[in-house]
Coordinates of C-alpha atoms in Angstrom, one line a residue:
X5 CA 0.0 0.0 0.0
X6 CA 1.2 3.2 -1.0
X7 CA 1.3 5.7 1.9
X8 CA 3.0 8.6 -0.4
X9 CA 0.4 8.3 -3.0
X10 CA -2.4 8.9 -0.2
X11 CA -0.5 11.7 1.4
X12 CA 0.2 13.7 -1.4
X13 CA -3.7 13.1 -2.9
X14 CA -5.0 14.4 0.7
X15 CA -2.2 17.7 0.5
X16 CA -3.4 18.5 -3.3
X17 CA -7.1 18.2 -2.0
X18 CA -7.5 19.7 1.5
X19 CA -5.3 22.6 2.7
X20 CA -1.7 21.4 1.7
X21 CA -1.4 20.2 5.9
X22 CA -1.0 16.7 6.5
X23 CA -2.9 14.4 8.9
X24 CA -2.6 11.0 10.5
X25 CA -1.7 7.9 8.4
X26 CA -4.3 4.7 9.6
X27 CA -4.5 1.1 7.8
X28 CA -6.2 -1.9 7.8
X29 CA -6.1 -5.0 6.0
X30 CA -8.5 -7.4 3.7
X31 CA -8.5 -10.8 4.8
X32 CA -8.8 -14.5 3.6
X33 CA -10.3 -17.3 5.5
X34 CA -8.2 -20.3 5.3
X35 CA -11.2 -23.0 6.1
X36 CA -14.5 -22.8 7.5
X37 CA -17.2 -21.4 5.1
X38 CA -21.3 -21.3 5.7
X39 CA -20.1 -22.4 9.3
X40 CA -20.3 -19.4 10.9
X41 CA -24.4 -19.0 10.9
X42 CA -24.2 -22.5 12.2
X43 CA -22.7 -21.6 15.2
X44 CA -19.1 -23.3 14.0
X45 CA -15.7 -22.1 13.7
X46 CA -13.8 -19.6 11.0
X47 CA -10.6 -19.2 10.6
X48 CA -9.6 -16.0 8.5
X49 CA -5.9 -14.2 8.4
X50 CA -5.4 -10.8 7.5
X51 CA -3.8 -9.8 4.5
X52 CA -0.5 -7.2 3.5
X53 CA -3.2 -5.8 1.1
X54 CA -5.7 -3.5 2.7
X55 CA -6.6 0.8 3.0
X56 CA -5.3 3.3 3.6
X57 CA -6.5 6.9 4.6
X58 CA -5.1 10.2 5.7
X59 CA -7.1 11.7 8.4
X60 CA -7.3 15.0 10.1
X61 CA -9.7 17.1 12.0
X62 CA -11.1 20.0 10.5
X63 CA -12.8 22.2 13.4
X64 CA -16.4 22.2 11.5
X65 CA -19.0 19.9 12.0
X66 CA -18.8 18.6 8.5
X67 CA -16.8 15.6 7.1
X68 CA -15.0 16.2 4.2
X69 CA -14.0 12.8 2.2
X70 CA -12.3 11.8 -0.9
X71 CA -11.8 8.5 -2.7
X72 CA -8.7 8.6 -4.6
X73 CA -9.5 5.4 -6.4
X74 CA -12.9 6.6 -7.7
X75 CA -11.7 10.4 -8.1
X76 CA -15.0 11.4 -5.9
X77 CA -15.4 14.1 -3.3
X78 CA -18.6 14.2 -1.0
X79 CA -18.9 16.2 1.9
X80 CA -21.7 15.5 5.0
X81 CA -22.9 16.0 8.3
X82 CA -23.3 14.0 11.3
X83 CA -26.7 13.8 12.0
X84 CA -28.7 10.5 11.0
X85 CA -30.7 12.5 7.8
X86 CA -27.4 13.5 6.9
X87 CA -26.4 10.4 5.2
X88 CA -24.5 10.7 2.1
X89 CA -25.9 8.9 -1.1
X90 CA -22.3 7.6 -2.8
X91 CA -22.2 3.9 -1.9
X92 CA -18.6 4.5 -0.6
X93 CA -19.7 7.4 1.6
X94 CA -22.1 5.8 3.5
X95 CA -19.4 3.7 4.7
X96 CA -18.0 6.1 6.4
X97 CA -20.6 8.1 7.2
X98 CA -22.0 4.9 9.5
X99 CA -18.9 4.5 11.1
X100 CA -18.9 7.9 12.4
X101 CA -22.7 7.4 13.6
X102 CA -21.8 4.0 15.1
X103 CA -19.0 5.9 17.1
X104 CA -21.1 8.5 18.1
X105 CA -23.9 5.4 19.4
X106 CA -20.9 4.3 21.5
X107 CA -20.2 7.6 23.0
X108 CA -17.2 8.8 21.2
X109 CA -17.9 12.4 20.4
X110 CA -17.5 12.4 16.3
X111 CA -16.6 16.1 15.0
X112 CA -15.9 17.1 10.9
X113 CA -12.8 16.0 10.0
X114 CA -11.0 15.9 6.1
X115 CA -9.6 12.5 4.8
X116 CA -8.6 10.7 1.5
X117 CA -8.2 7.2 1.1
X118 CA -6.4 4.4 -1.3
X119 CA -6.9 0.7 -1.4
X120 CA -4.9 -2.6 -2.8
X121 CA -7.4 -5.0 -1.6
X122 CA -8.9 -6.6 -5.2
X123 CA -12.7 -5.6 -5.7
X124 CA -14.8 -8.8 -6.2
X125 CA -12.1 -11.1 -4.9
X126 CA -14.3 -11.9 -1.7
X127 CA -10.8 -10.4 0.1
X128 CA -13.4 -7.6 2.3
X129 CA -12.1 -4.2 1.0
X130 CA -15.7 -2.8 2.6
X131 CA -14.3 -4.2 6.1
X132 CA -11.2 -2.8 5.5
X133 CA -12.4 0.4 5.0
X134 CA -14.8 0.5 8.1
X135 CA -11.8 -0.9 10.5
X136 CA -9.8 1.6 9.1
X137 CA -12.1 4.5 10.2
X138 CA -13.3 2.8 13.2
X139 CA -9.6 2.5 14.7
X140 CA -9.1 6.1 13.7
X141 CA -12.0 7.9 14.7
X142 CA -11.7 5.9 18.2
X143 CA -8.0 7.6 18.6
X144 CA -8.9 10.8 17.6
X145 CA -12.0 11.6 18.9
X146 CA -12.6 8.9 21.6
X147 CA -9.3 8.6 23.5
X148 CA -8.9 4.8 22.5
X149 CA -12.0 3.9 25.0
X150 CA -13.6 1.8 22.3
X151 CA -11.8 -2.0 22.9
X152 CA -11.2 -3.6 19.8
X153 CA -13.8 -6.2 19.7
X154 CA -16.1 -3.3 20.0
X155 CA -14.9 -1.9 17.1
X156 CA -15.4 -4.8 15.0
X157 CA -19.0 -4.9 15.7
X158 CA -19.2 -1.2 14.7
X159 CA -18.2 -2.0 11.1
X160 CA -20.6 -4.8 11.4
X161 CA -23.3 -2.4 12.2
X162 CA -22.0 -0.3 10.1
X163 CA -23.2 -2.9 7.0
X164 CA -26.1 -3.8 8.9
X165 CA -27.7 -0.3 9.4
X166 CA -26.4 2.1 6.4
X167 CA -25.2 -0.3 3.9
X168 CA -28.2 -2.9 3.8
X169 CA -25.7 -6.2 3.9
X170 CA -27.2 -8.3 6.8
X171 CA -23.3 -9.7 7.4
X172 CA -21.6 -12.0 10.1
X173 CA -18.6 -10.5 12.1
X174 CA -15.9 -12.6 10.6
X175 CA -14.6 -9.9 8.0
X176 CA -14.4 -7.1 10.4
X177 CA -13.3 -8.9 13.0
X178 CA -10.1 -10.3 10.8
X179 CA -9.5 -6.8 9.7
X180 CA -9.1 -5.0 13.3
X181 CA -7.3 -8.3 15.1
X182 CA -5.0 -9.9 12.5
X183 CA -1.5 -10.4 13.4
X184 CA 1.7 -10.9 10.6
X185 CA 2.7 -15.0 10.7
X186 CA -0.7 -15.6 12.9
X187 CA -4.1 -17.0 11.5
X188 CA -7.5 -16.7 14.2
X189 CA -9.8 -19.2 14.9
X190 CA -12.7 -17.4 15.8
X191 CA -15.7 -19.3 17.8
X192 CA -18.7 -17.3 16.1
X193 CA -21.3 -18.6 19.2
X194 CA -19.0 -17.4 22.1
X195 CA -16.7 -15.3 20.0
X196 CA -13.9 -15.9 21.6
X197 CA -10.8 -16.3 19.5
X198 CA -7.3 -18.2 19.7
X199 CA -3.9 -17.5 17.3
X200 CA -2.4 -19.9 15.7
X201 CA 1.0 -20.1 13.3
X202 CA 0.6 -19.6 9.9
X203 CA 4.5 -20.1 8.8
X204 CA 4.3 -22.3 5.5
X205 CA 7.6 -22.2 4.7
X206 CA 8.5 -23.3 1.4
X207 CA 4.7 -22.6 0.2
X208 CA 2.7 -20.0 -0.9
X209 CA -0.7 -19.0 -0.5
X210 CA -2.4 -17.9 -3.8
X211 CA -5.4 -16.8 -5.0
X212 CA -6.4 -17.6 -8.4
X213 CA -9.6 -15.4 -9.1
X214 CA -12.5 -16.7 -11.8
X215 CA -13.6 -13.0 -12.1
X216 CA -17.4 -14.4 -12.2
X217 CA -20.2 -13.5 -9.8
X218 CA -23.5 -15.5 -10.3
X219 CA -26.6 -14.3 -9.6
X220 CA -27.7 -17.3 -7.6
X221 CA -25.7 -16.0 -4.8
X222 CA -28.5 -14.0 -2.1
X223 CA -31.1 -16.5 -2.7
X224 CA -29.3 -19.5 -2.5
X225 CA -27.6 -18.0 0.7
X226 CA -30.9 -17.9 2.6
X227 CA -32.1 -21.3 1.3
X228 CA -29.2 -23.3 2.6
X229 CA -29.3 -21.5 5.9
X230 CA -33.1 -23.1 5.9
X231 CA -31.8 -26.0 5.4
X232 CA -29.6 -26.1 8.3
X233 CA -32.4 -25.4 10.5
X234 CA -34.8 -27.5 9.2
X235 CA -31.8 -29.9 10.4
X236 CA -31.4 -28.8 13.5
X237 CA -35.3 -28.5 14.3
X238 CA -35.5 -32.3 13.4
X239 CA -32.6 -33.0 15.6
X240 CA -34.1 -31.2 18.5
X241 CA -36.7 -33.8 19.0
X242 CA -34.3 -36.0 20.1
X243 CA -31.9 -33.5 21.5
X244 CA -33.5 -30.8 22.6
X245 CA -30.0 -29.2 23.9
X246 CA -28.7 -28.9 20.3
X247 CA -28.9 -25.3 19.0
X248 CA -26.5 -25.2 16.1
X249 CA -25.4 -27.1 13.8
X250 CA -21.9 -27.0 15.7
X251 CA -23.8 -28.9 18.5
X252 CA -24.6 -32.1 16.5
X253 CA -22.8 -35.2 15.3
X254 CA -23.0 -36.8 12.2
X255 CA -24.9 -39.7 14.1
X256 CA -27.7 -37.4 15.7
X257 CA -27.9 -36.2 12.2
X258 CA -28.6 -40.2 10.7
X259 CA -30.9 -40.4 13.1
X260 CA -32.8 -37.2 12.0
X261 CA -32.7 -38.5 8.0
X262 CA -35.9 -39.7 8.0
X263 CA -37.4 -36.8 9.0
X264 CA -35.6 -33.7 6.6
X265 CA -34.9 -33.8 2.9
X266 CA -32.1 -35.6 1.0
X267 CA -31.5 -32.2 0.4
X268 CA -31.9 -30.9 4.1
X269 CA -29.6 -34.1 4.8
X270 CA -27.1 -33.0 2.4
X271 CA -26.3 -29.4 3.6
X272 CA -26.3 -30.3 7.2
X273 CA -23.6 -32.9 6.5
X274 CA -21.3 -30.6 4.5
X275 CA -21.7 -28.2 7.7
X276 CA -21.1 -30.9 10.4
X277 CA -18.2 -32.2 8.5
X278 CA -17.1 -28.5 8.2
X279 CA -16.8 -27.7 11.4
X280 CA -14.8 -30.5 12.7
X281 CA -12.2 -29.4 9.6
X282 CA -11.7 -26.1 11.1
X283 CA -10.5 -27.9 14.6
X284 CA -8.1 -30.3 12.4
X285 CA -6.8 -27.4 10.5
X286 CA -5.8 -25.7 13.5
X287 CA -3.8 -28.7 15.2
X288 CA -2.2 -30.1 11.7
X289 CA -0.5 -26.3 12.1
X290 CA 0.7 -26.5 15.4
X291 CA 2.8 -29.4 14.1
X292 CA 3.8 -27.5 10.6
X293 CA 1.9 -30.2 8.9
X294 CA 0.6 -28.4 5.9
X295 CA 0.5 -31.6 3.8
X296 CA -2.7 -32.2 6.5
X297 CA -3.8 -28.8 5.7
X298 CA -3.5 -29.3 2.0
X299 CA -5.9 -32.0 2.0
X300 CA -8.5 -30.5 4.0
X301 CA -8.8 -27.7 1.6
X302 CA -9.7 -30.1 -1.0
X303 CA -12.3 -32.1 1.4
X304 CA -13.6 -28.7 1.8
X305 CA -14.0 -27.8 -1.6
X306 CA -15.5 -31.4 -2.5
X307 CA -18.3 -30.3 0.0
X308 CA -19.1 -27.0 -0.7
X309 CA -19.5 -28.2 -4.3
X310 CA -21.1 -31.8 -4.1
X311 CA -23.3 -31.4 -0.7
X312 CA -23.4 -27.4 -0.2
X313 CA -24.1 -27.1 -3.6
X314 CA -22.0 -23.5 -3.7
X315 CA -19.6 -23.9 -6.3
X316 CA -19.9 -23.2 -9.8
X317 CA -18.1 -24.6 -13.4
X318 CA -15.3 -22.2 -13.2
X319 CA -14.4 -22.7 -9.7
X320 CA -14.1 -26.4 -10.0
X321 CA -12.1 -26.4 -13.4
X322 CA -9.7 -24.0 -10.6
X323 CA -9.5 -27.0 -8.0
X324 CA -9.2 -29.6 -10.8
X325 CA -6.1 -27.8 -12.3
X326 CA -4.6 -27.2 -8.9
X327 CA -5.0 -30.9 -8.3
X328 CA -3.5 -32.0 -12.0
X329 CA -0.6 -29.6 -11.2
X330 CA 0.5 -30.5 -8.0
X331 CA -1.2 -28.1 -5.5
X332 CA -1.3 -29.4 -2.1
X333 CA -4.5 -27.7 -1.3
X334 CA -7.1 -25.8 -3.3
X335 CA -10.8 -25.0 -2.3
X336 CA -13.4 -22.3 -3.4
X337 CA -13.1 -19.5 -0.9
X338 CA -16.2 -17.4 0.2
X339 CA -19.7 -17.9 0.3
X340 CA -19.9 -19.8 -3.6
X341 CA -21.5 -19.0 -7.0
X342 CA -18.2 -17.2 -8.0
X343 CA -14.8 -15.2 -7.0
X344 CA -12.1 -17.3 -6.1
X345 CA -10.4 -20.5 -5.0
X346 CA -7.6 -20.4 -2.4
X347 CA -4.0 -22.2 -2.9
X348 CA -1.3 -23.9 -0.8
X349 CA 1.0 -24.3 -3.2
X350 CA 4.5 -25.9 -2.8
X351 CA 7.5 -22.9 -4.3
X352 CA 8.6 -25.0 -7.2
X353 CA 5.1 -25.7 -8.3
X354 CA 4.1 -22.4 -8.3
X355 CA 5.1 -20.9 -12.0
X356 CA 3.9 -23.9 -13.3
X357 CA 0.8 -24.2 -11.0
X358 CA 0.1 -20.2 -12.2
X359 CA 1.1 -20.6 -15.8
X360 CA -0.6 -23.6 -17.0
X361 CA -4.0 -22.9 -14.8
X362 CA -4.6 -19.5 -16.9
X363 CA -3.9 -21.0 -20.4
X364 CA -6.1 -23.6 -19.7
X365 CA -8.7 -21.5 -17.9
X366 CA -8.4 -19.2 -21.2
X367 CA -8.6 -21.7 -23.6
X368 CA -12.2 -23.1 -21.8
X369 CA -13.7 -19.9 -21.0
X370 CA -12.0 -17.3 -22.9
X371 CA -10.7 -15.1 -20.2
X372 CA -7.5 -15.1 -17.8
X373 CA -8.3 -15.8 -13.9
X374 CA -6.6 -13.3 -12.0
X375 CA -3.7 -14.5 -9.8
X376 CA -3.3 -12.5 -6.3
X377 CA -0.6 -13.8 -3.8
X378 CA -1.3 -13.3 -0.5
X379 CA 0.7 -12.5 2.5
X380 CA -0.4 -12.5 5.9
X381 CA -0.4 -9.7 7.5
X382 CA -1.3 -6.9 10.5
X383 CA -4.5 -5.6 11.5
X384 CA -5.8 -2.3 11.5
X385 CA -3.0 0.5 13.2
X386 CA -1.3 4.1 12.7
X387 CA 1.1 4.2 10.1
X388 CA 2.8 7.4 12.1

């Protein structure tokens, strides 16, 4: 990320003073999707790609913002009807109203911001960008009283209230408490969270985009989330403690088959089977085993795209290359229907791995897949 670029944008567009420096990253989740709605495990890692924005008071009651990578300037107030109408405002303009819920007494201020995290990658540049103003506002105007898990949930309200994305906490939460060489396994019913090494030495981590979004995606969403419930509601009978997903084995769920859908059966198997992946994930790293690693990627992506039904043509010709070419683990990452599929790939496969994936990829569907490699990195912070 390019802190000159930002600071010499903000001098040329506000008063020629500069301000305070603030990042925070995009993240990717490792293993552990459509788990966190079933009470489960995720287990995301921040990225060394993120925003950045320059930030400085301005004594007025207005706040005065500009997006360098969209060449747009919108000024507001902070009063709930004064809600900007640029998608990328409103961002910003909730985070300030969040803070202000919270007690932190918001004032105008001027800022410009940058980003590197890849739109449409399903990488959460709109996290990064409420974490990023969240952390900010917080030192600036609130004296740091805001603790960090508190600021998490602000970006989540933040989507929830002025951004109309009815979102889990996983992205923002990634985006405020990464840490370089660490991923977080983060228990989405009690939300506590543990750290664990991420130090594949002698792979990388790639992302090899499909640059598709289907349409499918909101719909499908809510359906498989009635599915795990109809799961667990048939379950309960017999167990009436069980209240997630996450509380269930696959033999209450056998015993439950006659009474959901092949269908209902199907989801709530991928999900149960999810879960425990996260939990071997996590202990195959604490012994550097990223062979182990490798190959529950791939059960994962088998799931989500045989029993979670989530994947798509594109995605699975991704993981089919990565296995052909050596990969030691590949799965879809993100909800489904599109974006892109995570890699674990050993250093001397990876030109091949990179090079032979997009002339294939091209020569099926006529485009390139992007390729984004991906470092993990810090949470949100002052750059000075």
């Amino acid at each position: 990320m390019d802190t000159e670029y930002v600071r010499s944008r903000f001098i040329k567009h506000f008063d020629g003073t500069t301000g305070f420096l603030y990042a925070s990253p995009g993240r990717i989740n490792l293993i552990g999707e459509h788990t966190d709605y079933n009470g489960g495990f995720v287990f995301p890692g921040a990225v060394d790609k993120g925003m950045i924005a320059e930030i400085k008071p301005n004594g007025t009651d207005k706040v005065k913002a500009y997006s360098i990578d969209l060449k747009d300037y919108v000024e507001f107030g902070l009063n709930e009807e004064d809600a900007p109408r640029a998608s990328w405002a409103r961002y910003i303009f909730g985070v300030c109203r969040e803070m202000i819920k919270r007690g932190v007494d918001v004032k105008g201020f001027n800022t410009a911001f940058a980003g590197d995290v890849p739109l449409g990658a399903g990488m959460s540049s709109s996290a990064a960008l409420e974490s990023t103003y969240a952390f900010a506002l917080n030192e600036l105007f609130g004296e740091n009283k805001i603790d960090k898990f508190e600021l998490a949930k602000v970006g989540q309200a933040t989507e929830h209230n002025y951004c109309g994305v009815n979102c889990g906490i996983m992205d923002q939460f990634a985006s405020v408490f990464g840490k370089a060489g660490s991923l977080i396994r983060l228990d989405c019913r009690s939300l506590e969270y543990e750290y664990f090494p991420f130090h594949p030495d002698g792979y990388r981590l790639v992302l090899m985009d499909s640059v598709v979004k289907h349409e499918l995606a909101s719909s499908a969403y809510n359906k498989r989330r009635q599915s795990c419930e109809a799961a667990v509601a048939a379950i309960q009978k017999n167990h009436p403690h069980v209240e997630f997903l996450r509380d269930c084995t696959m033999a209450m769920l056998e015993e439950a088959k006659a009474d959901i859908s092949a269908e209902d059966y199907m989801r709530a198997e991928y999900v149960i089977e999810e879960i425990q992946r996260v939990l071997d994930v996590c202990e195959a790293l604490e012994k550097d085993d990223y062979e182990t690693v490798g190959q529950k990627m791939y059960e994962t992506h088998h799931g989500m795209s045989k029993l979670y039904e989530v994947s798509c043509e594109e995605l699975d010709f991704l993981n089919d290359c990565a296995k052909e070419y050596g990969v030691t683990g590949s799965r879809v990452m993100g909800g489904g229907f599109g974006g892109c599929t995570i890699n674990l790939v050993k250093n001397e496969l990876y030109d091949n791995f990179v090079e032979k994936t997009k002339a294939a990829f091209k020569a099926k569907f006529g485009r390139s897949p992007k390729v984004y490699d991906v470092v993990i990195g810090d949470g949100s912070r002052r750059l000075e």
